[in-house]
Coordinates of C-alpha atoms and ligand atoms in Angstrom, one line a residue:
M447 CA 70.5 6.9 123.9
T448 CA 71.2 7.0 120.2
D449 CA 67.8 5.5 119.5
E450 CA 66.1 8.1 121.6
I451 CA 68.0 10.8 119.7
S452 CA 67.0 9.4 116.2
E453 CA 63.4 9.0 117.3
A454 CA 63.2 12.6 118.4
L455 CA 64.8 13.8 115.2
K456 CA 62.3 11.9 113.2
R457 CA 59.2 12.7 115.2
Y458 CA 59.7 16.4 115.7
W459 CA 61.8 17.4 112.7
G460 CA 61.0 14.7 110.3
Y461 CA 64.7 14.0 109.5
D462 CA 66.0 10.6 108.8
G463 CA 69.7 11.1 109.4
F464 CA 72.3 13.2 111.0
R465 CA 74.6 15.7 109.5
P466 CA 78.3 15.0 110.3
L467 CA 79.1 15.3 114.0
Q468 CA 75.6 16.2 115.0
R469 CA 75.0 12.9 116.8
E470 CA 78.3 13.2 118.7
A471 CA 77.5 16.8 119.7
M472 CA 74.1 15.7 121.0
E473 CA 75.5 12.8 123.0
C474 CA 78.0 15.2 124.7
V475 CA 75.1 17.3 126.0
L476 CA 73.2 14.2 127.2
R477 CA 76.3 12.8 128.9
G478 CA 76.7 16.1 130.8
R479 CA 80.0 16.9 129.1
D480 CA 81.1 20.4 128.0
S481 CA 81.7 20.8 124.3
I482 CA 82.9 23.2 121.6
V483 CA 81.3 22.4 118.3
V484 CA 82.7 23.9 115.2
L485 CA 80.6 23.2 112.1
P486 CA 80.3 25.3 108.9
T487 CA 77.3 27.5 108.3
G488 CA 74.3 25.2 107.5
G489 CA 76.1 22.4 109.4
G490 CA 73.0 22.0 111.6
K491 CA 74.4 23.4 114.9
S492 CA 71.0 24.4 116.4
L493 CA 69.8 20.8 116.4
C494 CA 72.9 19.8 118.5
Y495 CA 71.3 21.5 121.5
Q496 CA 67.6 21.5 120.5
V497 CA 67.3 17.7 120.3
P498 CA 68.9 17.1 123.8
A499 CA 66.6 19.9 125.1
L500 CA 63.7 17.6 124.4
L501 CA 65.3 14.5 126.0
L502 CA 66.7 16.2 129.2
P503 CA 64.3 16.7 132.1
G504 CA 64.5 20.5 132.7
L505 CA 65.0 23.7 130.8
T506 CA 67.7 24.3 128.1
L507 CA 69.1 27.9 128.2
V508 CA 70.3 29.3 124.9
V509 CA 72.4 32.4 124.7
S510 CA 72.2 34.1 121.3
P511 CA 73.6 37.4 120.1
L512 CA 70.8 38.6 117.9
I513 CA 67.1 38.9 118.4
S514 CA 66.4 38.0 114.8
L515 CA 68.2 34.7 115.3
M516 CA 66.2 33.9 118.4
K517 CA 62.9 34.8 116.8
D518 CA 63.7 32.6 113.8
Q519 CA 64.6 29.6 115.9
I520 CA 61.6 29.9 118.1
D521 CA 59.3 30.1 115.1
A522 CA 61.0 27.0 113.7
L523 CA 60.7 25.2 117.0
A524 CA 57.0 26.1 117.3
G525 CA 56.5 24.7 113.7
C526 CA 57.9 21.4 115.0
G527 CA 55.6 21.5 118.1
I528 CA 58.3 22.4 120.6
P529 CA 57.5 25.1 123.1
A530 CA 60.3 27.7 123.4
G531 CA 60.4 31.3 124.4
R532 CA 62.8 34.2 124.6
L533 CA 63.6 37.0 127.0
D534 CA 65.2 40.2 125.7
S535 CA 65.0 43.9 125.9
T536 CA 62.5 44.2 123.0
L537 CA 59.6 42.4 124.7
S538 CA 56.7 44.3 126.2
A539 CA 56.0 43.9 129.9
G540 CA 53.0 41.8 129.0
E541 CA 55.0 39.4 126.8
K542 CA 57.7 39.1 129.5
D543 CA 55.0 38.2 132.1
R544 CA 53.6 35.5 129.7
V545 CA 57.0 33.9 129.2
S546 CA 57.7 34.0 133.0
R547 CA 54.4 32.3 133.7
Q548 CA 55.1 29.6 131.1
L549 CA 58.5 29.1 132.7
G550 CA 57.1 28.9 136.1
A551 CA 54.6 26.3 135.0
G552 CA 57.4 24.3 133.4
G553 CA 55.8 24.8 130.0
L554 CA 58.9 25.6 127.9
R555 CA 61.7 23.3 126.8
L556 CA 64.1 26.0 125.6
L557 CA 64.6 29.6 126.8
Y558 CA 66.5 32.0 124.5
V559 CA 68.2 35.0 126.1
S560 CA 70.4 37.8 125.0
P561 CA 73.7 38.2 127.0
E562 CA 72.5 41.6 128.3
R563 CA 69.4 40.0 129.7
L564 CA 71.4 37.1 131.2
L565 CA 73.8 39.5 133.0
S566 CA 71.1 41.8 134.3
P567 CA 70.8 41.8 138.1
G568 CA 68.9 38.9 139.7
F569 CA 68.4 37.1 136.4
L570 CA 70.8 34.2 137.3
D571 CA 69.0 33.6 140.6
F572 CA 65.7 33.6 138.7
L573 CA 67.1 30.9 136.3
K574 CA 68.5 28.8 139.2
G575 CA 64.9 28.4 140.4
L576 CA 63.8 27.0 137.1
G577 CA 65.8 23.8 136.9
V578 CA 68.2 24.5 134.0
S579 CA 69.6 21.2 132.7
S580 CA 71.9 22.4 129.9
V581 CA 73.3 25.6 128.5
A582 CA 74.0 26.4 124.8
I583 CA 76.1 29.4 123.7
D584 CA 75.3 30.0 120.0
E585 CA 77.7 32.0 117.8
A586 CA 80.3 31.4 120.5
H587 CA 83.1 33.1 118.6
C588 CA 81.5 36.4 119.8
V589 CA 83.5 35.8 123.0
S590 CA 86.8 36.2 121.2
M591 CA 88.5 39.4 120.2
W592 CA 90.2 37.4 117.4
G593 CA 86.9 36.6 115.8
H594 CA 85.0 38.8 113.4
D595 CA 82.1 39.6 115.6
F596 CA 83.5 40.3 119.0
R597 CA 80.8 41.2 121.6
P598 CA 82.1 42.5 124.9
E599 CA 79.0 41.1 126.8
Y600 CA 80.0 37.6 125.6
R601 CA 83.2 37.9 127.6
R602 CA 81.3 37.9 130.8
L603 CA 79.4 34.7 130.1
G604 CA 82.0 32.8 132.2
I605 CA 79.7 33.5 135.1
L606 CA 77.4 30.7 133.8
R607 CA 80.0 28.1 134.7
T608 CA 80.1 29.4 138.2
A609 CA 76.3 29.7 138.5
F610 CA 75.7 26.2 137.1
P611 CA 78.8 24.1 138.0
E612 CA 77.1 20.8 137.3
I613 CA 75.4 21.5 134.0
P614 CA 76.9 20.8 130.5
I615 CA 77.7 23.9 128.5
G616 CA 78.0 23.7 124.8
A617 CA 79.6 26.4 122.6
Y618 CA 78.7 26.5 118.9
T619 CA 80.4 28.4 116.2
A620 CA 81.4 28.3 112.5
T621 CA 84.6 30.1 113.1
A622 CA 87.5 27.7 112.4
T623 CA 90.6 29.3 113.8
E624 CA 92.5 27.6 116.6
Q625 CA 93.0 30.9 118.4
V626 CA 89.3 31.6 118.6
R627 CA 88.6 28.0 119.8
G628 CA 91.1 28.3 122.6
D629 CA 89.6 31.6 123.6
I630 CA 86.1 30.2 123.8
A631 CA 87.3 27.4 126.2
V632 CA 89.1 29.9 128.5
Q633 CA 86.5 32.7 128.5
L634 CA 83.6 30.4 129.2
G635 CA 85.5 28.4 131.8
L636 CA 84.7 25.1 130.1
G637 CA 86.1 22.0 131.9
E638 CA 88.0 19.7 129.5
P639 CA 85.4 20.3 126.7
E640 CA 85.0 17.8 124.0
V641 CA 86.1 19.6 120.8
L642 CA 84.3 18.6 117.7
V643 CA 85.5 20.2 114.5
G644 CA 83.7 19.4 111.2
S645 CA 84.9 19.7 107.7
F646 CA 84.6 23.2 106.3
D647 CA 83.8 21.9 102.8
R648 CA 80.3 22.7 101.6
P649 CA 79.9 20.1 98.8
N650 CA 76.5 21.4 97.9
L651 CA 77.9 24.8 96.9
V652 CA 79.0 25.2 93.3
Y653 CA 81.7 27.8 93.1
R654 CA 82.3 29.8 90.0
V655 CA 84.8 32.6 89.5
R656 CA 84.5 35.0 86.5
R657 CA 86.3 38.1 85.5
R658 CA 83.9 41.0 85.5
T659 CA 83.6 41.9 81.9
E660 CA 80.0 42.9 81.5
G661 CA 79.0 43.8 85.1
V662 CA 75.2 43.8 85.4
R663 CA 74.7 41.4 82.5
Q664 CA 76.7 38.8 84.4
V665 CA 74.8 39.3 87.6
R666 CA 71.5 39.0 85.6
D667 CA 72.7 35.7 84.1
V668 CA 72.9 34.2 87.6
I669 CA 69.6 35.7 88.7
D670 CA 67.9 34.4 85.6
R671 CA 69.2 30.9 86.2
H672 CA 67.3 31.0 89.5
A673 CA 64.1 32.7 88.5
G674 CA 61.7 32.9 91.5
E675 CA 64.4 31.7 93.9
S676 CA 66.1 33.7 96.7
G677 CA 69.6 35.1 96.3
I678 CA 72.1 37.6 97.7
V679 CA 74.3 39.9 95.6
Y680 CA 77.2 41.5 97.5
C681 CA 78.7 44.8 96.3
L682 CA 81.8 46.6 97.5
R683 CA 80.3 50.0 98.0
R684 CA 77.0 51.5 99.2
S685 CA 76.7 53.4 95.9
D686 CA 77.2 50.2 93.9
V687 CA 74.3 48.7 96.0
D688 CA 72.0 51.6 95.2
R689 CA 72.9 51.6 91.5
L690 CA 72.6 47.9 90.9
T691 CA 69.3 47.6 92.8
E692 CA 67.9 50.5 90.7
T693 CA 69.0 48.8 87.5
L694 CA 67.7 45.3 88.5
R695 CA 64.4 46.8 89.4
R696 CA 64.1 48.6 86.2
Q697 CA 64.7 45.3 84.5
G698 CA 61.8 43.8 86.4
C699 CA 63.7 41.9 89.2
R700 CA 62.2 41.9 92.6
A701 CA 65.3 43.4 94.3
V702 CA 65.8 45.3 97.5
A703 CA 68.9 47.1 98.8
Y704 CA 70.7 46.8 102.2
H705 CA 73.6 48.8 103.5
A706 CA 74.7 50.6 106.6
G707 CA 73.9 54.0 105.0
M708 CA 70.2 53.3 105.1
S709 CA 68.0 54.0 108.2
D710 CA 67.2 51.2 110.6
E711 CA 63.7 51.1 109.3
E712 CA 64.7 50.9 105.7
R713 CA 67.1 48.1 106.4
H714 CA 64.4 46.2 108.3
R715 CA 62.0 46.6 105.5
S716 CA 64.5 45.2 103.0
Q717 CA 65.5 42.3 105.3
N718 CA 62.0 41.3 106.1
G719 CA 61.0 41.6 102.4
F720 CA 63.8 39.2 101.6
I721 CA 63.0 36.8 104.4
G722 CA 59.3 36.9 103.7
E723 CA 60.0 36.3 100.0
E724 CA 58.3 39.4 98.7
A725 CA 61.7 40.2 97.2
D726 CA 63.8 37.5 95.5
V727 CA 67.2 39.3 95.5
I728 CA 68.8 41.4 98.2
V729 CA 71.6 43.6 97.0
A730 CA 73.9 44.4 99.9
T731 CA 77.2 45.4 101.3
V732 CA 78.9 43.1 103.8
A733 CA 76.7 44.8 106.5
F734 CA 74.1 42.2 105.5
G735 CA 74.1 38.6 106.7
M736 CA 74.8 38.0 110.3
G737 CA 71.6 36.9 111.9
I738 CA 70.0 35.6 108.8
D739 CA 69.1 32.0 109.0
K740 CA 67.1 31.8 105.8
S741 CA 67.8 28.3 104.7
N742 CA 66.8 28.4 101.1
V743 CA 69.2 31.0 99.6
R744 CA 69.9 29.4 96.3
Y745 CA 72.7 31.7 95.1
V746 CA 75.2 34.3 96.3
V747 CA 76.8 36.6 93.8
H748 CA 79.8 38.7 94.6
A749 CA 79.7 41.5 92.2
A750 CA 83.2 42.4 93.3
M751 CA 86.1 40.6 95.0
P752 CA 85.9 40.5 98.8
R753 CA 88.9 41.4 100.9
S754 CA 89.8 38.0 102.2
L755 CA 88.9 34.3 101.8
E756 CA 87.5 34.4 105.4
H757 CA 85.0 37.0 104.2
Y758 CA 84.3 35.1 101.1
Q759 CA 83.6 31.9 103.0
Q760 CA 81.3 33.6 105.4
E761 CA 79.3 35.5 102.8
S762 CA 79.1 32.7 100.2
G763 CA 78.3 30.3 103.0
R764 CA 74.9 31.9 103.4
A765 CA 73.8 30.0 100.4
G766 CA 72.4 26.5 100.6
R767 CA 72.0 26.1 104.4
D768 CA 69.4 23.4 103.7
G769 CA 72.0 21.2 102.2
L770 CA 70.5 21.5 98.7
E771 CA 72.7 22.7 95.8
A772 CA 73.3 26.5 95.6
E773 CA 75.5 28.6 93.3
C774 CA 78.2 31.0 94.5
V775 CA 79.5 33.2 91.7
L776 CA 82.4 35.6 92.3
L777 CA 83.0 38.4 89.7
H778 CA 86.3 40.2 90.0
S779 CA 88.5 42.7 88.3
G780 CA 91.9 44.3 88.8
A781 CA 90.0 47.4 90.0
D782 CA 88.6 45.6 93.1
Y783 CA 92.1 44.6 94.1
L784 CA 93.3 48.2 93.9
T785 CA 90.3 49.5 95.8
W786 CA 90.9 47.2 98.7
K787 CA 94.6 47.9 98.6
R788 CA 93.9 51.6 99.1
I789 CA 91.4 50.9 101.9
I790 CA 93.9 48.6 103.7
L791 CA 96.8 51.0 103.3
E792 CA 94.6 53.7 105.0
S793 CA 93.6 51.5 107.9
E794 CA 95.3 51.0 111.3
P795 CA 99.1 50.7 110.6
Q796 CA 99.4 47.4 112.6
T797 CA 96.7 45.7 110.4
V798 CA 98.2 46.6 107.1
E799 CA 100.6 43.8 106.6
N800 CA 98.1 41.1 107.5
G801 CA 95.4 42.8 105.5
L802 CA 97.6 42.9 102.3
A803 CA 98.6 39.3 102.8
K804 CA 95.0 38.2 103.0
L805 CA 94.1 40.3 100.0
G806 CA 96.9 38.7 98.0
Q807 CA 95.6 35.3 98.9
M808 CA 92.0 36.3 97.9
S809 CA 93.3 37.6 94.6
R810 CA 95.3 34.4 93.9
Y811 CA 92.2 32.4 94.6
C812 CA 90.4 34.4 91.9
R813 CA 93.2 33.8 89.4
G814 CA 93.7 30.2 90.5
V815 CA 93.3 27.3 88.1
S816 CA 92.8 24.5 90.6
C817 CA 89.7 23.2 92.3
R818 CA 87.9 26.0 94.3
H819 CA 86.7 23.6 97.1
R820 CA 90.3 22.4 97.6
A821 CA 91.7 26.0 97.5
I822 CA 89.3 27.1 100.2
L823 CA 89.9 24.1 102.4
A824 CA 93.7 24.5 102.0
Y825 CA 93.3 28.1 103.1
F826 CA 91.7 26.9 106.3
G827 CA 94.3 24.2 106.8
Q828 CA 92.1 21.2 106.0
P829 CA 92.9 18.5 103.5
A830 CA 90.7 17.8 100.6
G831 CA 89.9 14.5 98.8
A832 CA 92.0 13.7 95.7
E833 CA 89.1 13.6 93.2
A834 CA 87.6 16.4 91.2
C835 CA 84.8 18.0 93.3
G836 CA 82.4 18.2 90.4
A837 CA 81.1 21.4 91.9
C838 CA 83.4 24.2 90.8
D839 CA 84.1 25.9 87.5
I840 CA 87.5 24.4 87.3
C841 CA 86.5 20.8 87.9
L842 CA 83.5 21.2 85.6
G843 CA 85.9 22.3 82.9
E844 CA 84.3 25.7 82.4
V845 CA 87.6 27.6 82.5
E846 CA 90.9 26.5 81.3
G847 CA 94.4 27.8 81.7
V848 CA 96.1 29.0 78.5
A849 CA 98.2 26.2 77.1
D850 CA 101.4 28.1 77.1
P851 CA 100.9 31.1 79.4
V852 CA 104.5 32.1 79.6
V853 CA 104.9 32.5 75.9
V854 CA 101.6 34.4 75.5
A855 CA 102.6 36.7 78.4
Q856 CA 106.0 37.4 76.9
K857 CA 104.4 38.3 73.6
I858 CA 102.1 40.8 75.3
L859 CA 104.9 42.2 77.6
S860 CA 107.3 42.6 74.7
S861 CA 104.7 44.5 72.6
V862 CA 104.1 46.9 75.5
L863 CA 107.8 47.5 75.6
R864 CA 108.2 47.9 71.8
Q865 CA 105.3 50.4 71.8
G866 CA 107.4 52.6 74.1
E867 CA 105.2 52.0 77.1
R868 CA 103.0 54.9 76.0
F869 CA 99.7 53.2 75.1
G870 CA 96.7 51.6 76.9
A871 CA 95.2 48.1 76.9
D872 CA 92.8 48.5 74.0
Y873 CA 95.5 49.8 71.7
T874 CA 97.9 47.1 72.8
A875 CA 95.3 44.4 72.1
G876 CA 94.8 45.9 68.7
V877 CA 98.5 45.7 67.9
L878 CA 98.8 42.1 69.0
Y879 CA 95.6 41.1 67.2
G880 CA 97.0 42.7 64.0
S881 CA 94.5 45.6 63.6
R882 CA 95.2 48.1 60.9
E883 CA 93.2 50.9 62.4
E884 CA 94.4 54.3 61.6
R885 CA 96.2 55.2 64.9
I886 CA 98.2 52.0 64.8
V887 CA 99.3 52.5 61.2
A888 CA 100.0 56.2 61.9
N889 CA 102.3 55.2 64.7
G890 CA 104.1 52.7 62.5
H891 CA 103.1 50.0 64.9
D892 CA 101.8 47.8 62.1
R893 CA 105.5 47.2 61.4
L894 CA 106.4 46.0 64.9
S895 CA 107.4 42.4 65.2
T896 CA 104.6 41.9 67.7
H897 CA 101.9 43.2 65.3
G898 CA 99.5 40.4 64.7
I899 CA 101.5 38.0 66.8
L900 CA 98.3 36.8 68.5
K901 CA 96.1 37.2 65.4
E902 CA 94.7 33.7 65.7
E903 CA 93.1 34.7 69.1
T904 CA 90.0 36.9 69.5
R905 CA 90.6 40.5 70.3
P906 CA 88.5 40.4 73.5
A907 CA 90.6 37.4 74.7
V908 CA 93.8 39.3 74.2
R909 CA 92.3 42.3 75.9
D910 CA 91.4 40.0 78.8
W911 CA 94.9 38.5 79.1
I912 CA 96.3 42.1 79.4
E913 CA 93.9 42.6 82.3
Q914 CA 95.1 39.4 83.9
L915 CA 98.7 40.6 83.6
V916 CA 97.7 43.9 85.2
E917 CA 96.0 42.1 88.1
Q918 CA 99.0 39.9 88.7
E919 CA 101.2 43.0 88.6
Y920 CA 103.3 42.2 85.6
L921 CA 101.9 45.3 84.0
A922 CA 101.0 48.6 85.7
R923 CA 98.4 51.0 84.5
V924 CA 99.7 54.5 84.9
G925 CA 98.2 58.0 84.7
D926 CA 94.8 59.2 83.5
Y927 CA 94.9 57.4 80.2
G928 CA 95.8 54.0 81.8
V929 CA 99.1 53.7 79.9
L930 CA 100.7 50.3 80.3
K931 CA 104.2 49.9 81.7
L932 CA 106.2 46.9 82.7
T933 CA 106.8 46.4 86.4
A934 CA 110.0 44.8 87.8
L935 CA 108.0 41.5 87.9
G936 CA 107.0 42.0 84.3
R937 CA 110.7 42.4 83.3
R938 CA 111.5 39.2 85.1
A939 CA 108.7 37.4 83.2
L940 CA 110.0 38.7 80.0
A941 CA 113.4 37.2 80.9
G942 CA 111.7 33.9 81.7
E943 CA 112.3 34.1 85.4
E944 CA 108.6 34.3 86.4
R945 CA 105.6 32.2 85.3
P946 CA 102.4 34.2 84.9
L947 CA 99.1 32.3 84.8
L948 CA 96.6 33.1 82.1
L949 CA 93.1 31.8 81.9
E950 CA 91.0 31.3 78.7
A951 CA 87.8 33.2 78.7
P952 CA 84.9 30.9 79.8
R953 CA 83.6 29.2 76.7
A954 CA 79.9 28.7 77.3
R955 CA 77.7 31.4 78.6
R956 CA 75.2 28.8 79.7
A957 CA 76.8 27.1 82.7
P958 CA 76.5 23.3 82.7
K959 CA 74.8 21.6 85.6
A960 CA 77.0 20.2 88.4
A961 CA 76.1 16.8 89.7
V962 CA 74.8 18.3 93.0
E963 CA 72.4 20.4 91.0
K964 CA 71.1 17.4 89.1
D965 CA 70.8 15.0 92.0
S966 CA 68.7 17.0 94.2
W967 CA 66.1 17.5 91.4
D968 CA 66.1 13.9 90.5
G969 CA 62.6 12.6 90.1
V970 CA 61.0 15.9 91.2
D971 CA 57.8 16.9 89.3
R972 CA 58.7 20.5 88.6
A973 CA 55.1 21.6 88.0
L974 CA 54.0 20.1 91.3
F975 CA 57.0 21.7 93.0
E976 CA 55.9 25.1 91.7
R977 CA 52.3 24.5 92.8
L978 CA 53.5 23.5 96.3
R979 CA 55.7 26.5 96.5
A980 CA 52.7 28.7 95.9
L981 CA 50.8 26.8 98.6
R982 CA 53.8 27.3 100.9
R983 CA 53.6 31.0 100.4
T984 CA 49.9 31.0 101.3
L985 CA 50.4 28.9 104.4
A986 CA 53.3 31.1 105.5
A987 CA 51.3 34.3 105.1
E988 CA 48.4 32.7 107.1
A989 CA 50.8 31.7 109.9
G990 CA 52.7 35.0 109.8
V991 CA 56.1 33.2 109.5
P992 CA 58.7 33.1 106.7
A993 CA 58.1 30.5 104.0
Y994 CA 61.1 28.4 104.9
I995 CA 59.8 28.0 108.4
V996 CA 56.7 26.3 107.0
F997 CA 58.7 23.9 104.8
G998 CA 62.3 23.9 103.6
D999 CA 63.1 23.6 99.9
A1000 CA 64.3 20.0 100.6
T1001 CA 60.8 19.1 101.9
L1002 CA 59.1 20.7 98.9
R1003 CA 61.2 18.8 96.5
D1004 CA 60.7 15.5 98.4
L1005 CA 57.0 16.1 98.3
A1006 CA 57.0 16.7 94.6
R1007 CA 59.1 13.6 94.2
K1008 CA 57.2 11.1 96.5
K1009 CA 53.8 12.6 95.9
P1010 CA 52.4 11.2 99.2
A1011 CA 48.7 10.4 99.2
T1012 CA 48.1 9.5 102.9
P1013 CA 49.2 11.0 106.2
D1014 CA 51.6 8.0 106.8
E1015 CA 53.2 8.6 103.4
L1016 CA 53.6 12.3 104.4
L1017 CA 55.6 11.3 107.4
A1018 CA 58.1 9.6 105.2
V1019 CA 58.9 12.9 103.6
T1020 CA 62.0 14.7 104.9
G1021 CA 61.2 17.6 107.2
I1022 CA 57.7 16.5 108.1
G1023 CA 57.2 15.4 111.6
A1024 CA 54.1 15.0 113.7
K1025 CA 53.4 18.7 114.2
K1026 CA 53.9 19.7 110.5
L1027 CA 51.6 16.8 109.6
E1028 CA 48.9 18.2 112.0
L1029 CA 49.4 21.8 110.8
Y1030 CA 49.6 21.4 107.1
G1031 CA 49.0 17.8 106.2
P1032 CA 45.4 18.0 104.9
R1033 CA 46.1 21.1 102.7
V1034 CA 49.3 19.6 101.2
L1035 CA 47.5 16.3 100.4
A1036 CA 44.7 18.2 98.9
G1037 CA 47.2 20.2 96.8
I1038 CA 48.8 17.0 95.5
R1039 CA 45.5 15.5 94.7
A1040 CA 44.4 18.6 92.8
H1041 CA 47.6 18.4 90.8
D1042 CA 47.0 14.8 89.9
R1043 CA 43.6 15.7 88.5
D1044 CA 44.8 18.8 86.7
P1045 CA 48.6 19.1 86.3
L1046 CA 49.8 22.5 85.3
P1047 CA 52.1 22.6 82.3
P1048 CA 55.7 22.3 83.4
R1049 CA 57.9 25.4 83.1
P1050 CA 59.9 25.5 79.9
E1051 CA 63.3 24.8 81.6
G1052 CA 61.6 22.2 83.8
G1053 CA 63.6 19.4 82.1
R1054 CA 61.8 16.2 83.0
Ligands
LIG1245 P1 74.0 26.3 111.5 O1 73.5 27.0 112.7 O2 75.0 25.3 111.7 O3 74.4 27.3 110.4 P2 71.2 25.4 111.3 O4 71.1 24.8 112.6 O5 70.6 26.7 111.1 O6 72.8 25.5 110.8 O7 70.7 24.3 110.2 C1 70.7 24.6 108.8 C2 69.5 23.9 108.2 O8 69.8 22.5 108.1 C3 68.2 24.0 108.9 O9 67.2 24.3 107.9 C4 68.0 22.7 109.6 O10 66.6 22.4 109.8 C5 68.6 21.7 108.6 N1 69.1 20.5 109.2 C6 69.8 20.4 110.4 N2 70.1 19.1 110.7 C7 69.5 18.4 109.7 C8 69.5 17.0 109.4 N3 70.0 16.1 110.3 N4 68.8 16.6 108.3 C9 68.2 17.5 107.5 N5 68.3 18.8 107.7 C10 68.9 19.3 108.8
LIG1246 MG1 73.3 28.8 113.7
LIG1247 ZN1 86.5 21.5 92.1

């Protein structure tokens, strides 16, 4: 059976191997066993039910919560030569008739339905007449009130088990908590399901955390590193989204905005522009993301700190679904913490304690000085390997803890105290740095024992450490002028009873390349890659599908690496199966030949 599976994977999808647990999940379905499959975003959950759908005799029924997700998957399947259809409330009568006819003739391998459609009167009886051989519930965490996307209709999907007692049901989700998993089994009435839980590590994501010191400039740095590639920038407020989008556009970026304050139509236009790659950057609140399966998002920037690590993992996880390297940059400041704290304190009383605890963990992650991959895994209760990940700012040596943070913190705290707790952060940094500016001299603070005590540091560095102490609540900023005062915690630190953490400012503006970034470009002819990317845009426009449905980025790179000259050589490229060969083979081969005759000059940063 395994051979059959690998064969289908190669012939239809052009893939040579499995992602972790994919094969096991597929075998469950083929053996007729119920399953709960928990894999991270980009883990390849769709294939877990799509490959068996090809190998089983009848129809595979897929329940999916969002129409955009269904459309995307059906387009992708069509691109692999697999007939699939959907039934939901947005179809016209004519389209519904067409799908019903195809179903009647046994012409579809997979049928996608919304839960509403499934629960509508008579629909289950209609399905029973079609010979359903397996059922997949995608985004299965929607059944659980404990998850982040509870959908009441999902709670009623238990009727599937009653309607199809003999057929395997697979539930697929990226939500890791034990509670949600248990809920899925109970609500769906699964019989002793096989539970497959993958690692939540995303080794292809490079995590970087930076203090937000220059705002837009720092966001631009990331965008510029990924010129012409797709990325998401998350902001905290709608007004931030509007402002940042404006600024980026004025600077010449192809950016669109997305938030819940916009009309449905405006949001659709932004989303489609991003998916269709007319826009490179989508600037959004957390309202954006669910239902986006775009596989080639190369970076996610958080312009402000999210409210929990669950949120961070979800949102940053939208990068690099195709398994290629992608960059996740989180910019944070003490102000974000205070904003969230206020929002949480104003929310439902019974959620406050939990909310503040999660916010605290998020904030500690930002200030942390150990491997980011490990910190995230630890948060989700999974162990990490012992070695440095090679894919985060800490392991790459981009940030460093201050050698003696306790002493540095004590110098700062004691200066605040000696200044009478009546001055702000800039002033305090001036004193510590040894500035002789007029107001410091006039106050006699050039004679304090702390004057110039950090003069061998830079003034911005001192200013930054003060911020870090505020964020860790050793110092409080009070009143309209932001006067610094010691907190109880600060007094304990001064007495040596607490150990603050202080980070050095990142040294290089130009971020070094992580190994995952180098590897996946290994041997790739960049100029040819760009040429093929342009060809992909043309092919996508002609076919009326998003570019990543035509070819994923991994396929483009492999093409520009192997430079196939014949149809057989094309089939050896990842992501090219029989159907893709038929649809696009001749034009791709022509493109590669044209490039051989007349190579375009490589882009300046092209490297090799
Ligand atoms: P999930 O639903 O778990 O987030 P998807 O099913 O959307 O993930 O798959 C993410 C991407 O990974 C898709 O572009 C898919 O084609 C690709 N993919 C899945 N399995 C494999 C594989 N075995 N080899 C290469 N690419 C794969
Ligand atoms: Mg999915
Ligand atoms: Zn690391």
